[in-house]
Short mmCIF file of C-alpha atoms and ligand atoms in Angstrom, two decimals:
data_model
loop_
_atom_site.label_atom_id
_atom_site.label_comp_id
_atom_site.label_asym_id
_atom_site.label_seq_id
_atom_site.Cartn_x
_atom_site.Cartn_y
_atom_site.Cartn_z
CA UNK U 1 282.60 47.88 196.42
CA UNK U 2 281.75 50.46 199.48
CA UNK U 3 279.21 54.11 198.71
CA UNK U 4 280.28 57.03 199.35
CA UNK U 5 279.15 58.88 202.23
CA UNK U 6 279.43 62.47 204.23
CA UNK U 7 280.54 61.19 207.30
CA UNK U 8 283.30 64.20 208.43
CA UNK U 9 284.29 68.01 206.04
CA UNK U 10 287.23 65.65 205.76
CA UNK U 11 285.75 63.47 203.22
CA UNK U 12 286.06 66.17 200.66
CA UNK U 13 288.45 67.44 199.40
CA UNK U 14 288.39 71.02 198.04
CA UNK U 15 287.99 70.23 194.71
CA UNK U 16 284.48 68.63 194.83
CA UNK U 17 283.78 71.24 198.58
CA UNK U 18 283.55 73.52 194.86
CA UNK U 19 281.52 71.41 193.22
CA UNK U 20 279.07 71.05 195.70
CA UNK U 21 278.61 74.84 196.08
CA UNK U 22 278.63 75.86 192.42
CA UNK U 23 275.57 72.65 192.27
CA UNK U 24 273.79 74.20 194.59
CA UNK U 25 274.22 77.90 193.23
CA UNK U 26 272.37 75.69 189.93
CA UNK U 27 269.66 74.90 192.87
CA UNK U 28 269.10 77.83 194.04
CA UNK U 29 268.22 79.10 190.37
CA UNK U 30 266.26 75.87 189.76
CA UNK U 31 265.73 74.27 192.42
CA UNK U 32 262.28 71.95 191.00
CA UNK U 33 264.05 69.24 189.36
CA UNK U 34 262.76 65.93 189.35
CA UNK U 35 266.40 63.81 189.15
CA UNK U 36 265.72 61.33 192.49
CA UNK U 37 262.24 60.32 190.65
CA UNK U 38 262.35 56.10 191.94
CA UNK U 39 264.74 57.26 195.24
CA UNK U 40 264.26 56.55 198.72
CA UNK U 41 265.79 58.35 200.85
CA UNK U 42 265.92 57.38 204.49
CA UNK U 43 265.78 60.04 207.52
CA UNK U 44 266.87 58.91 210.79
CA UNK U 45 266.56 61.79 213.42
CA UNK U 46 267.80 59.75 216.99
CA UNK U 47 268.19 63.56 217.91
CA UNK U 48 265.73 67.36 217.85
CA UNK U 49 266.18 69.00 214.34
CA UNK U 50 263.54 71.27 212.69
CA UNK U 51 266.33 72.91 209.83
CA UNK U 52 268.23 69.36 209.28
CA UNK U 53 265.95 67.72 208.96
CA UNK U 54 263.60 69.52 207.53
CA UNK U 55 265.34 70.92 204.64
CA UNK U 56 267.05 67.50 203.49
CA UNK U 57 262.95 66.78 203.38
CA UNK U 58 262.42 69.48 200.76
CA UNK U 59 265.52 69.12 199.08
CA UNK U 60 264.09 65.65 198.72
CA UNK U 61 261.19 66.47 198.07
CA UNK U 62 262.02 69.16 195.40
CA UNK U 63 263.68 66.54 192.84
CA UNK U 64 260.98 64.02 192.83
CA UNK U 65 262.78 61.71 195.77
CA UNK U 66 260.68 59.84 198.56
CA UNK U 67 261.63 59.82 201.97
CA UNK U 68 261.10 57.31 205.16
CA UNK U 69 262.16 57.68 208.33
CA UNK U 70 261.63 58.83 211.38
CA UNK U 71 261.86 61.92 213.20
CA UNK U 72 261.29 60.76 216.34
CA UNK U 73 263.59 57.41 217.57
CA UNK U 74 260.97 56.61 220.08
CA UNK U 75 258.88 55.82 217.64
CA UNK U 76 261.35 52.76 216.21
CA UNK U 77 261.82 49.71 217.47
CA UNK U 78 264.57 50.95 218.77
CA UNK U 79 262.73 51.99 221.95
CA UNK U 80 262.65 48.22 221.76
CA UNK U 81 266.11 47.89 222.31
CA UNK U 82 267.98 47.04 219.18
CA UNK U 83 270.95 47.99 218.05
CA UNK U 84 272.35 51.18 216.25
CA UNK U 85 273.48 48.06 213.93
CA UNK U 86 270.72 46.25 212.82
CA UNK U 87 268.77 49.29 212.61
CA UNK U 88 271.31 50.46 210.13
CA UNK U 89 270.92 47.51 208.71
CA UNK U 90 267.64 47.01 207.95
CA UNK U 91 267.06 50.54 206.65
CA UNK U 92 269.79 50.20 204.37
CA UNK U 93 268.03 47.87 202.26
CA UNK U 94 264.73 50.33 202.25
CA UNK U 95 266.64 53.22 200.94
CA UNK U 96 269.18 54.70 198.71
CA UNK U 97 270.95 57.37 200.66
CA UNK U 98 270.10 57.39 204.42
CA UNK U 99 270.52 61.09 206.48
CA UNK U 100 271.82 60.40 209.96
CA UNK U 101 271.88 62.64 213.46
CA UNK U 102 272.34 61.14 216.65
CA UNK U 103 274.03 61.77 220.33
CA UNK U 104 277.19 59.97 219.83
CA UNK U 105 280.55 60.93 217.76
CA UNK U 106 281.05 58.30 215.97
CA UNK U 107 277.62 57.55 215.71
CA UNK U 108 277.59 58.80 212.22
CA UNK U 109 281.43 56.90 210.59
CA UNK U 110 279.88 53.38 212.49
CA UNK U 111 276.55 53.68 210.68
CA UNK U 112 278.71 54.02 207.43
CA UNK U 113 280.88 51.48 207.57
CA UNK U 114 277.56 48.89 208.61
CA UNK U 115 275.30 51.08 205.50
CA UNK U 116 275.61 49.09 202.04
CA UNK U 117 273.96 52.38 200.96
CA UNK U 118 275.88 55.92 201.53
CA UNK U 119 275.14 57.82 204.88
CA UNK U 120 275.01 61.50 205.36
CA UNK U 121 275.89 62.45 208.87
CA UNK U 122 272.73 65.27 209.94
CA UNK U 123 275.73 65.47 213.43
CA UNK U 124 276.62 63.25 215.44
CA UNK U 125 277.13 64.26 218.97
CA UNK U 126 279.60 67.46 219.40
CA UNK U 127 281.75 66.06 216.43
CA UNK U 128 280.51 66.72 213.28
CA UNK U 129 277.89 68.19 211.20
CA UNK U 130 279.28 68.70 207.67
CA UNK U 131 276.04 69.36 205.37
CA UNK U 132 276.02 72.46 207.47
CA UNK U 133 279.44 72.78 206.73
CA UNK U 134 278.17 73.38 204.01
CA UNK U 135 275.68 75.71 203.64
CA UNK U 136 277.86 77.62 205.65
CA UNK U 137 280.91 77.79 202.66
CA UNK U 138 278.22 78.62 200.24
CA UNK U 139 276.40 82.05 202.56
CA UNK U 140 280.46 82.69 203.14
CA UNK U 141 280.24 82.82 199.19
CA UNK U 142 277.96 83.95 198.12
CA UNK U 143 278.01 87.47 200.72
CA UNK U 144 281.98 88.21 200.91
CA UNK U 145 282.27 86.87 196.72
CA UNK U 146 285.42 84.53 197.81
CA UNK U 147 285.83 82.10 200.83
CA UNK U 148 290.01 83.11 200.68
CA UNK U 149 291.32 84.90 203.05
CA UNK U 150 288.27 85.91 205.84
CA UNK U 151 289.02 87.08 209.13
CA UNK U 152 285.60 84.95 211.12
CA UNK U 153 284.56 85.58 214.36
CA UNK U 154 283.28 81.69 216.06
CA UNK U 155 281.44 82.58 219.00
CA UNK U 156 279.51 81.01 222.45
CA UNK U 157 280.12 77.58 222.34
CA UNK U 158 283.15 76.66 221.12
CA UNK U 159 283.63 72.94 222.81
CA UNK U 160 280.56 71.33 222.24
CA UNK U 161 279.56 72.73 219.15
CA UNK U 162 279.30 70.65 216.04
CA UNK U 163 278.66 73.16 213.33
CA UNK U 164 282.15 75.53 214.84
CA UNK U 165 284.48 72.18 214.02
CA UNK U 166 284.12 70.80 210.64
CA UNK U 167 283.44 74.78 209.84
CA UNK U 168 286.33 75.18 211.17
CA UNK U 169 288.59 72.88 209.38
CA UNK U 170 286.87 73.35 206.29
CA UNK U 171 287.30 77.37 205.76
CA UNK U 172 291.01 76.99 207.35
CA UNK U 173 291.79 75.61 203.95
CA UNK U 174 291.47 79.20 202.67
CA UNK U 175 293.53 81.09 204.05
CA UNK U 176 291.48 81.93 207.19
CA UNK U 177 292.21 84.22 210.42
CA UNK U 178 290.24 82.73 212.80
CA UNK U 179 289.13 84.19 216.27
CA UNK U 180 288.15 82.08 218.72
CA UNK U 181 285.57 83.53 221.40
CA UNK U 182 284.06 81.86 224.25
CA UNK U 183 284.28 81.22 228.18
CA UNK U 184 286.73 79.39 229.60
CA UNK U 185 284.54 76.66 230.16
CA UNK U 186 283.61 76.53 225.66
CA UNK U 187 286.94 77.02 224.04
CA UNK U 188 287.42 75.63 221.52
CA UNK U 189 289.50 71.36 222.49
CA UNK U 190 292.66 71.11 222.26
CA UNK U 191 292.41 68.37 219.28
CA UNK U 192 290.78 71.23 217.00
CA UNK U 193 293.56 73.97 217.57
CA UNK U 194 295.84 71.27 216.53
CA UNK U 195 294.70 70.49 213.84
CA UNK U 196 295.48 74.18 212.64
CA UNK U 197 298.87 74.65 214.24
CA UNK U 198 299.60 71.60 212.18
CA UNK U 199 298.50 73.80 209.28
CA UNK U 200 300.18 76.79 209.89
CA UNK U 201 297.63 78.25 210.87
CA UNK U 202 296.33 81.68 212.64
CA UNK U 203 294.26 81.54 215.44
CA UNK U 204 293.14 84.39 218.58
CA UNK U 205 291.59 83.25 221.27
CA UNK U 206 289.48 85.66 223.58
CA UNK U 207 286.28 85.56 226.27
CA UNK U 208 284.73 89.05 224.64
CA UNK U 209 285.04 90.69 221.23
CA UNK U 210 283.54 94.08 221.65
CA UNK U 211 286.79 95.79 220.75
CA UNK U 212 287.55 93.88 217.84
CA UNK U 213 284.33 93.04 215.66
CA UNK U 214 285.50 95.99 212.64
CA UNK U 215 287.77 93.31 212.47
CA UNK U 216 285.99 91.00 211.02
CA UNK U 217 284.46 89.72 207.86
CA UNK U 218 282.65 86.92 209.20
CA UNK U 219 280.70 86.74 212.56
CA UNK U 220 279.39 82.83 213.26
CA UNK U 221 277.61 82.76 216.76
CA UNK U 222 276.43 79.58 218.32
CA UNK U 223 273.65 78.88 221.30
CA UNK U 224 275.44 77.43 224.46
CA UNK U 225 274.05 74.17 224.08
CA UNK U 226 271.41 72.83 227.73
CA UNK U 227 271.99 68.85 225.81
CA UNK U 228 275.80 68.87 225.87
CA UNK U 229 275.77 69.85 230.45
CA UNK U 230 275.78 66.77 232.64
CA UNK U 231 276.03 69.79 235.28
CA UNK U 232 272.87 72.30 235.07
CA UNK U 233 273.98 75.17 237.69
CA UNK U 234 277.50 74.58 234.56
CA UNK U 235 275.19 75.49 231.65
CA UNK U 236 273.30 78.20 233.44
CA UNK U 237 276.72 79.28 234.12
CA UNK U 238 277.71 80.65 230.90
CA UNK U 239 274.52 79.99 228.84
CA UNK U 240 274.15 83.90 228.33
CA UNK U 241 277.60 85.07 228.62
CA UNK U 242 277.24 86.71 225.06
CA UNK U 243 274.56 88.39 223.49
CA UNK U 244 274.60 90.14 219.78
CA UNK U 245 272.82 93.22 220.08
CA UNK U 246 272.31 95.97 217.19
CA UNK U 247 274.13 98.84 218.92
CA UNK U 248 277.15 96.17 218.45
CA UNK U 249 277.34 96.57 215.20
CA UNK U 250 277.38 99.91 214.26
CA UNK U 251 281.71 99.90 213.62
CA UNK U 252 282.02 96.70 212.22
CA UNK U 253 282.48 96.34 208.24
CA UNK U 254 279.67 97.48 205.81
CA UNK U 255 280.08 93.71 204.05
CA UNK U 256 279.84 91.59 207.10
CA UNK U 257 277.63 89.20 207.57
CA UNK U 258 276.43 87.80 211.14
CA UNK U 259 275.26 83.82 210.69
CA UNK U 260 274.46 81.52 213.02
CA UNK U 261 273.36 77.47 212.61
CA UNK U 262 270.25 77.67 214.85
CA UNK U 263 268.72 77.81 216.68
CA UNK U 264 269.13 80.77 218.80
CA UNK U 265 268.38 81.05 221.92
CA UNK U 266 269.51 84.06 223.77
CA UNK U 267 272.88 84.63 221.67
CA UNK U 268 271.38 87.29 219.28
CA UNK U 269 269.25 89.70 220.36
CA UNK U 270 265.99 90.15 218.09
CA UNK U 271 266.63 93.46 217.55
CA UNK U 272 269.46 92.34 215.57
CA UNK U 273 267.11 90.52 212.62
CA UNK U 274 266.21 93.50 210.49
CA UNK U 275 270.13 95.15 210.46
CA UNK U 276 270.56 94.45 206.44
CA UNK U 277 273.76 92.45 208.51
CA UNK U 278 271.70 89.41 209.65
CA UNK U 279 271.96 86.43 207.17
CA UNK U 280 271.08 83.71 209.60
CA UNK U 281 267.64 82.98 207.97
CA UNK U 282 268.66 83.30 205.05
CA UNK U 283 271.73 81.10 205.77
CA UNK U 284 269.26 78.56 206.71
CA UNK U 285 266.95 78.98 203.13
CA UNK U 286 271.05 78.23 200.82
CA UNK U 287 270.69 74.74 203.25
CA UNK U 288 267.70 73.24 200.85
CA UNK U 289 270.18 74.19 197.62
CA UNK U 290 272.83 72.98 199.25
CA UNK U 291 271.56 69.60 200.20
CA UNK U 292 269.85 69.09 196.99
CA UNK U 293 273.68 69.15 195.70
CA UNK U 294 274.93 67.20 198.65
CA UNK U 295 272.13 63.96 197.23
CA UNK U 296 273.23 64.56 193.88
CA UNK U 297 276.82 64.18 194.46
CA UNK U 298 276.71 60.92 196.90
CA UNK U 299 274.27 59.25 193.97
CA UNK U 300 276.53 59.99 191.74
CA UNK U 301 273.71 62.42 189.29
CA UNK U 302 274.81 64.66 186.89
N1 CP L 1 271.80 74.08 211.80
C1 CP L 1 270.41 72.53 212.57
O1 CP L 1 271.56 71.51 212.59
O2 CP L 1 270.30 73.23 212.58
P1 CP L 1 268.59 71.93 213.43
O3 CP L 1 268.99 71.10 215.27
O4 CP L 1 267.30 72.64 213.22
O5 CP L 1 268.73 71.22 212.21
#
């Protein structure tokens, strides 16, 4: 039987998502638990990462597991022309679970079909980033006390932003109102809007959000991703289109929180960092607890 992988957020049903969030809350209370003793986890990062790789590695270390892998594919035999197929086949036999980030959409699903161990998608191109979504949901539930009926503003690069694609799909299960704020060039792709339309859910598209900011429960800022543009002139046109500043937050709801998957470039001014509504650094910390919960769930560890 194929092992259970986490490639798309839709690989988990609602009950499984809630179970992971509850388990993450347990790990937040007691992060050091030797539940992965004797297990080897491979972290294969074909694209740069700070938070996803290091929070996974922190999670594995706190659980007593061991790590093999690379943070730069040029140090692996991929640089000699080895295929993803052969790489995954080999690493499957060296590890109990594979965490992989790769620039090509669909690469994680491909890897999960070859691997004899579970594969966790740590981001595949502009497609999906399901573990980011689970930590985002953990952060939303923790700060709002609920996942239900929230008004979520997604701001910035909604075209290439895999974090917003995954989060939108997951939050569509909780009667969310979505406000998509982006320049024309970076609008939410039709396939994701169709996903919401098929569920009968509301979404609104805007090119600016200063006049409606008071309605938001969550503002989810995203970086315009230079690395996804083939034309640098196109990137220059949109790179600073939204910059959230502290003065803009005066009329926001008391419990509104600002999330960002990070890294940020210019889209959140540093003067927001000291505002109690800024939650992005705590959000990144929640990634350790959430990833502990994901690892244990996929490995069937109680
Ligand atoms: N949020 C996120 O995926 O960050 P990294 O690219 O640093 O892993």
